[in-house]
Phi, psi and omega in degrees: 000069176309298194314303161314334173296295195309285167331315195287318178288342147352276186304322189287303172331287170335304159320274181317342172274327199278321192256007168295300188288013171261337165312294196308292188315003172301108197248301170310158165323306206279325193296327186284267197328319147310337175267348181258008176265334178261018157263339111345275208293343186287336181291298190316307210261320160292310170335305188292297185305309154306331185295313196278344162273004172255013175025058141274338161215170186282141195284176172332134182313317202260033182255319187326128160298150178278102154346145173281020186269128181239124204279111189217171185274111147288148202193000000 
């Protein structure tokens, strides 16, 4: 399931369009450490999303595909 990678990273761009020209104008202590924690975290999150669309890790369990295995009762 590529495509969920692919939407997040989407969406992280989408972000990152919204909130770049607000960054540079960051004049406090506290803005700049928030904008490099959400610049951190935005790194953390296209990384993570390449790695599973470069099936550098396995994506989420419940992103995983299911076996065609099927499951029954003995009685």
């Amino acid at each position: 399931m590529r495509h969920y990678a692919i939407l997040r990273l989407l969406l992280a761009g989408f972000f990152l369009y919204f909130a770049w020209p607000a960054i540079p104008s960051a004049t406090s202590q506290v803005e700049l450490v928030f904008w490099g924690a959400w610049l951190l975290f935005l790194v953390l999150v296209v990384g993570a999303n390449f790695a599973t669309l470069l099936q550098i890790t396995k994506p989420p369990v419940m992103e995983q595909e299911r076996l065609g295995h099927r499951q029954t009762l003995n009685h």
